[in-house]
Amino acid sequence: GEGHQTERHNTCRSKMKKGEEGLRNRVVVEGGKKEKKKEEEIEVAKPVENAEQRWNKIKTRSILGIFMILGFVAILNSNHYVIAVFIFVLQVMGFREILQVRYKEAKEKKLWMYRSLQWFMFFGTFYWLDFPKAFIHLRSAFPQTQVLLDYHLAICFSIYVIAFVLFILQLRGKVLKYQLGQLTWTLMTILLVQQSTFAIRNALNGLIWLVLPSILIISNDCMAYFCGLSFGRKFIKRNLFSLSPSKTWEGFIGAFIFTTIFGFFISGLLAQSQWLVCPKTGGIFEDGFLYSLHCTPHPVFLPTTYNLPSFISNLVGLSTISLRPIQLHAIVFSIFASLIAPFGGFFASAIKRAYKIKDFDSIFPGHGGIMDRMDCQLIMALFTYVYYNSFVNNHAYLTVDSVLGLISKLPLEEQRNILRSLNSTLNR
């Protein structure tokens, strides 16, 4: 009987213990749900801007935006090499901002020169992509750089090997996962930021290939802001992008319409400037610091007569229309700037949302950092380079500069043979 009572007593104690554990787990779960709900409420309950705060924000953004545009115009009117340095500085600052997002000082203090290794990878990639193009403009002033071009591939491979070995030597057990994550982040950042390298190449092909895409992005960004501010959620309640609640369908559609119209007309005006349409050839010091450009414009910039379809000619009473082909290309650029380039902004918004930051930096009040302004420009620069070499100047790889660059690699006697062959051909 006593054993039976003891067994019943133990059973009761076991049930009571299980009940207490279940109650504790339920309290923890419910408490977690309440905390989560509270966090969501706090996140949703952001302070609503009144009319005065909104106006001050617009005023700050507008005034600083005007100064930024004036500074950009001043740089554009200097020379192509100042523009190239300016773009490179933007690359460096953008790279620093994105690295800073995942910088954990407490862990990285234990890693010997890890930050220096990240910058070594960045500059190594820049050298790999840009030096062959830069050599065309450096060779007249610095003939010693020829050896760098001759062994460019070997030098780039050496940079890669050094970076790879140094990274492996720095691996530490306690922060191994963090280091591998940082390597992935670094490589992704280099891939992202180095897209602006193509902006330098676009500028050397003619400043219009830098200016037109840039102002289309700026136009689209401004009109998306003002259209969203004026008409946002009045016609379509659904968010345009869940990770960026401030972006609206009205802003997206309004910016697309305005940018397409603006691009069509502004491209025709820009095409009339020799400074913008002429490519930069020759060495870095051959023309001095301030110079002017004169050339026979590419056919894409010259007025061309087009026959209108019959249903349009019957409607408007005209059978032909005179346009510059660049205006038709500008429609394609505008569509890309309005429909595809904003995804660069969405990607930047996702990064900021994931790491709970408002802006990448606070260099420009009301605008944020470099990457807050360049998020859409990066993919636009790459698109411009691809489009130009595919549909505008599809023989770009056989330019005078590229041919001279190849000839310069030949021994002196073979260069003389080429010269004699050219003379005999031209004298026929």
CSV table of C-alpha atoms in Angstrom, one decimal:
chain,number,residue,atom,x,y,z
A,1,GLY,CA,0.0,0.0,0.0
A,2,GLU,CA,2.9,2.4,0.9
A,3,GLY,CA,4.6,1.6,-2.5
A,4,HIS,CA,1.3,2.3,-4.3
A,5,GLN,CA,0.9,5.6,-2.5
A,6,THR,CA,4.6,6.6,-3.2
A,7,GLU,CA,4.0,5.8,-6.9
A,8,ARG,CA,0.9,7.9,-7.0
A,9,HIS,CA,2.7,10.7,-5.2
A,10,ASN,CA,5.6,10.6,-7.8
A,11,THR,CA,3.1,10.5,-10.7
A,12,CYS,CA,1.3,13.6,-9.3
A,13,ARG,CA,4.6,15.4,-8.8
A,14,SER,CA,5.6,14.5,-12.4
A,15,LYS,CA,2.3,15.9,-13.8
A,16,MET,CA,2.6,19.0,-11.7
A,17,LYS,CA,6.2,19.5,-13.0
A,18,LYS,CA,5.1,19.1,-16.6
A,19,GLY,CA,2.2,21.5,-16.1
A,20,GLU,CA,4.6,24.1,-14.6
A,21,GLU,CA,6.9,23.7,-17.6
A,22,GLY,CA,4.1,24.0,-20.1
A,23,LEU,CA,2.8,27.1,-18.3
A,24,ARG,CA,6.3,28.7,-18.3
A,25,ASN,CA,6.7,27.9,-22.0
A,26,ARG,CA,3.3,29.4,-22.8
A,27,VAL,CA,4.1,32.5,-20.8
A,28,VAL,CA,7.4,32.8,-22.7
A,29,VAL,CA,5.7,32.3,-26.1
A,30,GLU,CA,3.0,34.8,-25.2
A,31,GLY,CA,5.5,37.2,-23.8
A,32,GLY,CA,7.6,36.9,-27.0
A,33,LYS,CA,4.5,37.5,-29.1
A,34,LYS,CA,3.6,40.6,-27.0
A,35,GLU,CA,7.1,41.9,-27.3
A,36,LYS,CA,7.2,41.3,-31.1
A,37,LYS,CA,3.8,42.9,-31.5
A,38,LYS,CA,5.0,45.9,-29.4
A,39,GLU,CA,8.1,46.2,-31.6
A,40,GLU,CA,6.0,46.1,-34.7
A,41,GLU,CA,3.7,48.8,-33.3
A,42,ILE,CA,6.7,50.9,-32.4
A,43,GLU,CA,8.1,50.4,-35.9
A,44,VAL,CA,4.8,51.3,-37.6
A,45,ALA,CA,4.0,54.2,-35.3
A,46,LYS,CA,6.7,56.5,-36.7
A,47,PRO,CA,6.2,60.2,-36.2
A,48,VAL,CA,4.1,61.7,-38.8
A,49,GLU,CA,5.6,64.8,-40.5
A,50,ASN,CA,3.4,67.9,-40.4
A,51,ALA,CA,3.2,70.3,-43.2
A,52,GLU,CA,6.0,72.6,-41.8
A,53,GLN,CA,8.4,69.7,-41.3
A,54,ARG,CA,7.7,68.4,-44.8
A,55,TRP,CA,8.3,71.8,-46.3
A,56,ASN,CA,11.6,72.3,-44.4
A,57,LYS,CA,12.7,68.8,-45.7
A,58,ILE,CA,11.8,69.7,-49.3
A,59,LYS,CA,13.6,73.1,-48.9
A,60,THR,CA,16.8,71.5,-47.5
A,61,ARG,CA,16.9,68.9,-50.2
A,62,SER,CA,16.2,71.4,-53.0
A,63,ILE,CA,18.8,74.0,-51.9
A,64,LEU,CA,21.5,71.4,-51.5
A,65,GLY,CA,20.4,69.7,-54.7
A,66,ILE,CA,20.9,73.0,-56.6
A,67,PHE,CA,24.4,73.3,-55.2
A,68,MET,CA,25.2,69.7,-56.1
A,69,ILE,CA,24.0,70.3,-59.7
A,70,LEU,CA,26.1,73.5,-59.9
A,71,GLY,CA,29.1,71.6,-58.7
A,72,PHE,CA,28.5,68.8,-61.2
A,73,VAL,CA,28.2,71.4,-64.0
A,74,ALA,CA,31.5,73.1,-62.9
A,75,ILE,CA,33.3,69.7,-63.0
A,76,LEU,CA,31.8,68.9,-66.4
A,77,ASN,CA,33.2,72.1,-67.8
A,78,SER,CA,36.8,71.5,-66.6
A,79,ASN,CA,38.3,68.6,-68.5
A,80,HIS,CA,37.8,64.8,-68.9
A,81,TYR,CA,40.5,63.8,-66.5
A,82,VAL,CA,39.1,65.9,-63.7
A,83,ILE,CA,35.8,64.1,-64.4
A,84,ALA,CA,37.5,60.7,-64.3
A,85,VAL,CA,39.1,61.6,-60.9
A,86,PHE,CA,35.8,62.8,-59.6
A,87,ILE,CA,34.1,59.5,-60.5
A,88,PHE,CA,36.9,57.6,-58.9
A,89,VAL,CA,36.6,59.6,-55.7
A,90,LEU,CA,32.8,58.8,-55.7
A,91,GLN,CA,33.8,55.1,-56.1
A,92,VAL,CA,36.1,55.2,-53.1
A,93,MET,CA,33.6,57.0,-50.9
A,94,GLY,CA,30.8,54.6,-51.9
A,95,PHE,CA,33.0,51.6,-51.2
A,96,ARG,CA,33.8,53.0,-47.7
A,97,GLU,CA,30.1,53.6,-47.0
A,98,ILE,CA,29.0,50.1,-47.8
A,99,LEU,CA,31.9,48.5,-45.9
A,100,GLN,CA,30.9,50.6,-42.9
A,101,VAL,CA,27.5,49.0,-42.8
A,102,ARG,CA,28.9,45.6,-41.6
A,103,TYR,CA,31.9,47.0,-39.7
A,104,LYS,CA,32.2,45.4,-36.3
A,105,GLU,CA,35.1,47.1,-34.6
A,106,ALA,CA,35.2,44.7,-31.6
A,107,LYS,CA,35.8,41.7,-33.9
A,108,GLU,CA,38.0,43.4,-36.5
A,109,LYS,CA,40.5,44.7,-33.8
A,110,LYS,CA,41.6,41.1,-33.5
A,111,LEU,CA,42.3,40.8,-37.3
A,112,TRP,CA,45.6,42.0,-38.5
A,113,MET,CA,45.3,44.6,-41.3
A,114,TYR,CA,41.9,43.2,-42.4
A,115,ARG,CA,40.5,46.5,-43.4
A,116,SER,CA,43.7,47.2,-45.4
A,117,LEU,CA,43.2,43.9,-47.2
A,118,GLN,CA,39.7,45.0,-48.3
A,119,TRP,CA,41.0,48.2,-49.8
A,120,PHE,CA,43.8,46.3,-51.5
A,121,MET,CA,41.2,44.1,-53.2
A,122,PHE,CA,39.3,47.3,-54.2
A,123,PHE,CA,42.3,49.1,-55.8
A,124,GLY,CA,43.5,45.8,-57.4
A,125,THR,CA,40.1,45.4,-59.1
A,126,PHE,CA,40.2,49.0,-60.2
A,127,TYR,CA,43.7,48.5,-61.7
A,128,TRP,CA,42.6,45.4,-63.5
A,129,LEU,CA,39.6,47.1,-65.1
A,130,ASP,CA,40.9,50.6,-65.8
A,131,PHE,CA,44.6,50.6,-66.5
A,132,PRO,CA,44.5,49.4,-70.1
A,133,LYS,CA,42.1,52.2,-71.0
A,134,ALA,CA,44.0,54.7,-68.9
A,135,PHE,CA,47.3,53.8,-70.6
A,136,ILE,CA,46.0,55.2,-73.9
A,137,HIS,CA,45.9,58.6,-72.3
A,138,LEU,CA,49.1,58.2,-70.1
A,139,ARG,CA,51.5,56.8,-72.7
A,140,SER,CA,52.5,60.2,-74.2
A,141,ALA,CA,53.3,61.8,-70.8
A,142,PHE,CA,54.6,58.7,-69.1
A,143,PRO,CA,56.2,56.3,-71.6
A,144,GLN,CA,57.6,54.2,-68.7
A,145,THR,CA,54.0,52.9,-68.1
A,146,GLN,CA,54.4,50.7,-71.2
A,147,VAL,CA,56.0,47.9,-69.1
A,148,LEU,CA,52.9,47.9,-66.9
A,149,LEU,CA,50.7,47.4,-70.0
A,150,ASP,CA,53.0,44.6,-71.3
A,151,TYR,CA,52.6,42.6,-68.1
A,152,HIS,CA,49.2,43.8,-67.1
A,153,LEU,CA,47.6,40.3,-66.9
A,154,ALA,CA,50.6,38.9,-64.9
A,155,ILE,CA,50.4,41.9,-62.5
A,156,CYS,CA,46.7,41.5,-61.9
A,157,PHE,CA,47.1,37.8,-61.2
A,158,SER,CA,49.9,38.6,-58.7
A,159,ILE,CA,47.5,41.0,-56.9
A,160,TYR,CA,44.9,38.3,-56.8
A,161,VAL,CA,47.3,35.7,-55.4
A,162,ILE,CA,48.6,38.2,-52.7
A,163,ALA,CA,45.0,39.0,-51.6
A,164,PHE,CA,44.0,35.4,-51.5
A,165,VAL,CA,47.0,34.2,-49.5
A,166,LEU,CA,46.8,37.1,-47.0
A,167,PHE,CA,43.1,36.4,-46.5
A,168,ILE,CA,43.8,32.7,-45.7
A,169,LEU,CA,46.6,33.6,-43.3
A,170,GLN,CA,44.3,35.9,-41.4
A,171,LEU,CA,41.6,33.3,-40.7
A,172,ARG,CA,40.9,32.8,-37.0
A,173,GLY,CA,38.8,30.1,-35.4
A,174,LYS,CA,36.7,32.4,-33.2
A,175,VAL,CA,35.7,34.8,-35.9
A,176,LEU,CA,35.9,32.4,-38.9
A,177,LYS,CA,32.3,32.7,-39.9
A,178,TYR,CA,32.4,36.5,-39.6
A,179,GLN,CA,35.5,36.7,-41.8
A,180,LEU,CA,33.9,34.6,-44.5
A,181,GLY,CA,30.8,36.7,-44.3
A,182,GLN,CA,33.0,39.9,-44.6
A,183,LEU,CA,34.8,38.4,-47.6
A,184,THR,CA,31.5,37.8,-49.4
A,185,TRP,CA,30.3,41.3,-48.5
A,186,THR,CA,33.6,42.8,-49.8
A,187,LEU,CA,33.4,41.0,-53.1
A,188,MET,CA,29.8,42.0,-53.5
A,189,THR,CA,30.6,45.6,-52.7
A,190,ILE,CA,33.4,45.7,-55.2
A,191,LEU,CA,31.2,44.2,-57.9
A,192,LEU,CA,28.5,46.8,-57.1
A,193,VAL,CA,30.7,49.9,-56.9
A,194,GLN,CA,33.0,49.1,-59.8
A,195,GLN,CA,30.0,49.5,-62.1
A,196,SER,CA,30.8,53.2,-62.0
A,197,THR,CA,34.1,52.5,-63.7
A,198,PHE,CA,32.0,52.3,-66.9
A,199,ALA,CA,30.9,55.9,-66.3
A,200,ILE,CA,34.6,57.0,-66.9
A,201,ARG,CA,34.6,55.1,-70.2
A,202,ASN,CA,31.3,56.6,-71.2
A,203,ALA,CA,32.7,60.1,-70.5
A,204,LEU,CA,35.7,59.5,-72.8
A,205,ASN,CA,33.4,58.4,-75.6
A,206,GLY,CA,31.7,61.7,-75.3
A,207,LEU,CA,30.4,63.5,-72.3
A,208,ILE,CA,26.8,63.2,-73.5
A,209,TRP,CA,27.0,59.5,-72.6
A,210,LEU,CA,27.7,60.5,-69.0
A,211,VAL,CA,25.5,63.6,-68.8
A,212,LEU,CA,22.3,62.2,-70.4
A,213,PRO,CA,21.9,59.1,-68.3
A,214,SER,CA,22.8,61.0,-65.1
A,215,ILE,CA,20.2,63.7,-65.6
A,216,LEU,CA,17.6,61.1,-66.6
A,217,ILE,CA,18.1,59.4,-63.2
A,218,ILE,CA,18.0,62.7,-61.4
A,219,SER,CA,14.9,63.7,-63.3
A,220,ASN,CA,13.2,60.4,-62.5
A,221,ASP,CA,14.2,60.6,-58.8
A,222,CYS,CA,12.9,64.1,-58.4
A,223,MET,CA,9.6,63.5,-60.3
A,224,ALA,CA,9.0,60.3,-58.4
A,225,TYR,CA,9.4,62.3,-55.1
A,226,PHE,CA,7.1,65.1,-56.2
A,227,CYS,CA,4.5,62.9,-57.9
A,228,GLY,CA,4.5,60.7,-54.8
A,229,LEU,CA,4.2,63.7,-52.5
A,230,SER,CA,1.3,65.1,-54.5
A,231,PHE,CA,-0.7,62.0,-55.6
A,232,GLY,CA,0.7,59.2,-53.5
A,233,ARG,CA,-1.9,56.5,-52.6
A,234,LYS,CA,-4.8,58.6,-53.9
A,235,PHE,CA,-5.4,56.2,-56.8
A,236,ILE,CA,-3.4,53.0,-55.8
A,237,LYS,CA,-3.3,52.1,-52.1
A,238,ARG,CA,-0.9,49.3,-52.4
A,239,ASN,CA,2.8,50.0,-51.8
A,240,LEU,CA,5.2,49.9,-54.7
A,241,PHE,CA,7.9,48.0,-52.8
A,242,SER,CA,7.3,46.5,-49.4
A,243,LEU,CA,10.7,47.3,-48.0
A,244,SER,CA,10.4,50.9,-49.0
A,245,PRO,CA,6.9,52.1,-47.8
A,246,SER,CA,7.5,55.7,-48.9
A,247,LYS,CA,7.7,54.8,-52.6
A,248,THR,CA,4.3,54.8,-54.3
A,249,TRP,CA,2.8,53.7,-57.6
A,250,GLU,CA,1.7,57.2,-58.5
A,251,GLY,CA,5.3,58.4,-58.1
A,252,PHE,CA,6.7,55.5,-60.1
A,253,ILE,CA,4.2,56.0,-63.0
A,254,GLY,CA,4.4,59.8,-63.0
A,255,ALA,CA,8.2,59.8,-63.0
A,256,PHE,CA,8.2,57.4,-66.0
A,257,ILE,CA,5.9,59.6,-68.1
A,258,PHE,CA,7.8,62.8,-67.3
A,259,THR,CA,11.3,61.3,-67.7
A,260,THR,CA,10.4,59.9,-71.1
A,261,ILE,CA,9.1,63.3,-72.4
A,262,PHE,CA,12.0,65.1,-70.8
A,263,GLY,CA,14.6,62.7,-72.2
A,264,PHE,CA,13.3,63.1,-75.7
A,265,PHE,CA,13.7,66.9,-75.7
A,266,ILE,CA,16.8,67.3,-73.6
A,267,SER,CA,18.8,64.9,-75.7
A,268,GLY,CA,18.2,67.0,-78.8
A,269,LEU,CA,19.5,70.1,-77.0
A,270,LEU,CA,22.6,68.3,-75.6
A,271,ALA,CA,23.4,66.9,-79.0
A,272,GLN,CA,24.1,70.4,-80.3
A,273,SER,CA,27.1,70.9,-78.1
A,274,GLN,CA,30.5,69.9,-79.5
A,275,TRP,CA,31.9,69.7,-76.0
A,276,LEU,CA,29.4,67.0,-75.1
A,277,VAL,CA,29.3,64.9,-78.3
A,278,CYS,CA,33.0,64.8,-79.2
A,279,PRO,CA,35.1,61.9,-77.8
A,280,LYS,CA,38.3,62.6,-76.0
A,281,THR,CA,41.4,61.3,-77.8
A,282,GLY,CA,45.1,62.0,-77.2
A,283,GLY,CA,47.2,62.1,-74.2
A,284,ILE,CA,46.6,63.5,-70.7
A,285,PHE,CA,48.8,66.6,-71.1
A,286,GLU,CA,48.6,67.1,-74.9
A,287,ASP,CA,45.7,69.6,-74.8
A,288,GLY,CA,46.5,71.4,-71.6
A,289,PHE,CA,44.2,71.7,-68.6
A,290,LEU,CA,41.4,73.8,-70.3
A,291,TYR,CA,40.7,72.8,-73.9
A,292,SER,CA,37.9,72.7,-76.4
A,293,LEU,CA,36.8,69.8,-78.6
A,294,HIS,CA,36.0,69.9,-82.3
A,295,CYS,CA,35.0,66.9,-84.4
A,296,THR,CA,32.7,65.6,-87.1
A,297,PRO,CA,29.7,64.5,-85.0
A,298,HIS,CA,28.7,60.9,-85.0
A,299,PRO,CA,25.6,60.5,-87.3
A,300,VAL,CA,23.5,59.7,-84.2
A,301,PHE,CA,23.7,63.4,-83.3
A,302,LEU,CA,22.8,64.9,-86.7
A,303,PRO,CA,19.3,65.7,-87.8
A,304,THR,CA,17.7,62.9,-89.9
A,305,THR,CA,14.4,62.9,-91.8
A,306,TYR,CA,12.1,60.0,-91.0
A,307,ASN,CA,9.0,59.0,-92.9
A,308,LEU,CA,5.9,58.8,-90.7
A,309,PRO,CA,3.5,55.8,-90.9
A,310,SER,CA,0.4,56.6,-92.9
A,311,PHE,CA,-2.0,56.5,-90.0
A,312,ILE,CA,0.1,59.1,-88.1
A,313,SER,CA,0.7,61.3,-91.2
A,314,ASN,CA,-3.1,61.3,-91.8
A,315,LEU,CA,-3.6,62.3,-88.2
A,316,VAL,CA,-1.0,65.1,-87.9
A,317,GLY,CA,-0.9,66.2,-91.6
A,318,LEU,CA,2.8,65.5,-92.0
A,319,SER,CA,4.5,62.8,-94.0
A,320,THR,CA,8.0,63.3,-92.6
A,321,ILE,CA,9.6,64.5,-89.4
A,322,SER,CA,13.2,65.6,-88.7
A,323,LEU,CA,14.8,64.2,-85.5
A,324,ARG,CA,18.2,63.5,-84.2
A,325,PRO,CA,18.6,59.7,-83.7
A,326,ILE,CA,19.9,60.4,-80.2
A,327,GLN,CA,16.3,61.5,-79.3
A,328,LEU,CA,15.0,58.0,-80.2
A,329,HIS,CA,17.8,56.4,-78.2
A,330,ALA,CA,17.0,58.7,-75.3
A,331,ILE,CA,13.5,57.1,-75.2
A,332,VAL,CA,15.2,53.8,-74.5
A,333,PHE,CA,17.4,55.4,-71.9
A,334,SER,CA,14.4,57.0,-70.3
A,335,ILE,CA,12.5,53.7,-70.1
A,336,PHE,CA,15.5,52.0,-68.5
A,337,ALA,CA,16.1,54.9,-66.1
A,338,SER,CA,12.4,54.8,-65.0
A,339,LEU,CA,11.6,51.0,-64.9
A,340,ILE,CA,14.9,49.2,-64.2
A,341,ALA,CA,17.4,51.6,-62.6
A,342,PRO,CA,15.0,52.2,-59.6
A,343,PHE,CA,15.7,48.6,-58.6
A,344,GLY,CA,19.1,49.8,-57.7
A,345,GLY,CA,17.4,52.0,-55.2
A,346,PHE,CA,15.2,49.1,-54.0
A,347,PHE,CA,18.4,47.1,-53.4
A,348,ALA,CA,19.9,49.9,-51.4
A,349,SER,CA,16.7,50.2,-49.4
A,350,ALA,CA,16.8,46.5,-48.6
A,351,ILE,CA,20.4,46.8,-47.3
A,352,LYS,CA,19.4,49.8,-45.1
A,353,ARG,CA,16.3,48.0,-43.8
A,354,ALA,CA,18.3,44.8,-43.0
A,355,TYR,CA,20.9,46.7,-41.0
A,356,LYS,CA,18.5,49.3,-39.5
A,357,ILE,CA,20.1,52.4,-40.9
A,358,LYS,CA,18.3,55.4,-42.4
A,359,ASP,CA,21.1,56.5,-44.8
A,360,PHE,CA,24.5,55.2,-45.7
A,361,ASP,CA,26.1,58.4,-44.5
A,362,SER,CA,25.1,62.0,-43.6
A,363,ILE,CA,27.5,63.9,-45.9
A,364,PHE,CA,24.6,65.7,-47.7
A,365,PRO,CA,21.8,66.9,-45.3
A,366,GLY,CA,18.4,65.6,-46.6
A,367,HIS,CA,20.1,63.4,-49.2
A,368,GLY,CA,22.3,61.0,-47.1
A,369,GLY,CA,25.6,59.7,-48.4
A,370,ILE,CA,27.2,59.0,-51.7
A,371,MET,CA,25.5,55.6,-52.1
A,372,ASP,CA,22.1,57.2,-51.3
A,373,ARG,CA,22.6,59.4,-54.4
A,374,MET,CA,24.4,56.8,-56.6
A,375,ASP,CA,22.2,53.7,-56.0
A,376,CYS,CA,20.4,54.0,-59.4
A,377,GLN,CA,23.4,55.6,-61.2
A,378,LEU,CA,25.6,52.5,-61.0
A,379,ILE,CA,23.5,50.2,-63.1
A,380,MET,CA,22.6,53.1,-65.4
A,381,ALA,CA,26.3,53.6,-66.2
A,382,LEU,CA,26.8,49.9,-67.0
A,383,PHE,CA,23.6,49.9,-69.2
A,384,THR,CA,24.9,53.0,-71.1
A,385,TYR,CA,28.2,51.4,-71.8
A,386,VAL,CA,26.6,48.2,-73.1
A,387,TYR,CA,24.0,50.0,-75.1
A,388,TYR,CA,26.6,52.4,-76.7
A,389,ASN,CA,28.9,49.6,-77.8
A,390,SER,CA,26.0,47.4,-79.0
A,391,PHE,CA,23.6,49.8,-80.8
A,392,VAL,CA,25.4,53.1,-81.3
A,393,ASN,CA,29.1,52.4,-81.9
A,394,ASN,CA,29.2,48.6,-82.4
A,395,HIS,CA,32.7,48.8,-83.9
A,396,ALA,CA,34.0,50.5,-80.7
A,397,TYR,CA,36.7,47.9,-80.2
A,398,LEU,CA,38.4,49.0,-83.4
A,399,THR,CA,38.8,52.7,-82.6
A,400,VAL,CA,42.0,54.6,-83.4
A,401,ASP,CA,43.0,54.6,-79.8
A,402,SER,CA,42.5,50.8,-79.4
A,403,VAL,CA,44.5,50.1,-82.6
A,404,LEU,CA,47.3,52.4,-81.5
A,405,GLY,CA,47.3,50.7,-78.1
A,406,LEU,CA,47.8,47.3,-79.8
A,407,ILE,CA,50.5,48.6,-82.2
A,408,SER,CA,52.4,50.1,-79.2
A,409,LYS,CA,52.9,46.6,-77.9
A,410,LEU,CA,54.8,45.5,-81.0
A,411,PRO,CA,58.6,45.7,-81.4
A,412,LEU,CA,59.9,48.9,-82.9
A,413,GLU,CA,60.8,47.2,-86.2
A,414,GLU,CA,57.3,45.8,-86.7
A,415,GLN,CA,55.8,49.2,-85.9
A,416,ARG,CA,57.9,50.6,-88.7
A,417,ASN,CA,56.7,47.9,-91.1
A,418,ILE,CA,53.1,48.9,-90.2
A,419,LEU,CA,54.0,52.6,-90.9
A,420,ARG,CA,55.5,51.7,-94.3
A,421,SER,CA,52.4,49.6,-95.2
A,422,LEU,CA,50.1,52.4,-94.3
A,423,ASN,CA,52.1,54.9,-96.4
A,424,SER,CA,52.1,52.6,-99.4
A,425,THR,CA,48.4,52.1,-99.1
A,426,LEU,CA,47.6,55.8,-98.7
A,427,ASN,CA,49.8,56.8,-101.6
A,428,ARG,CA,48.1,54.6,-104.1
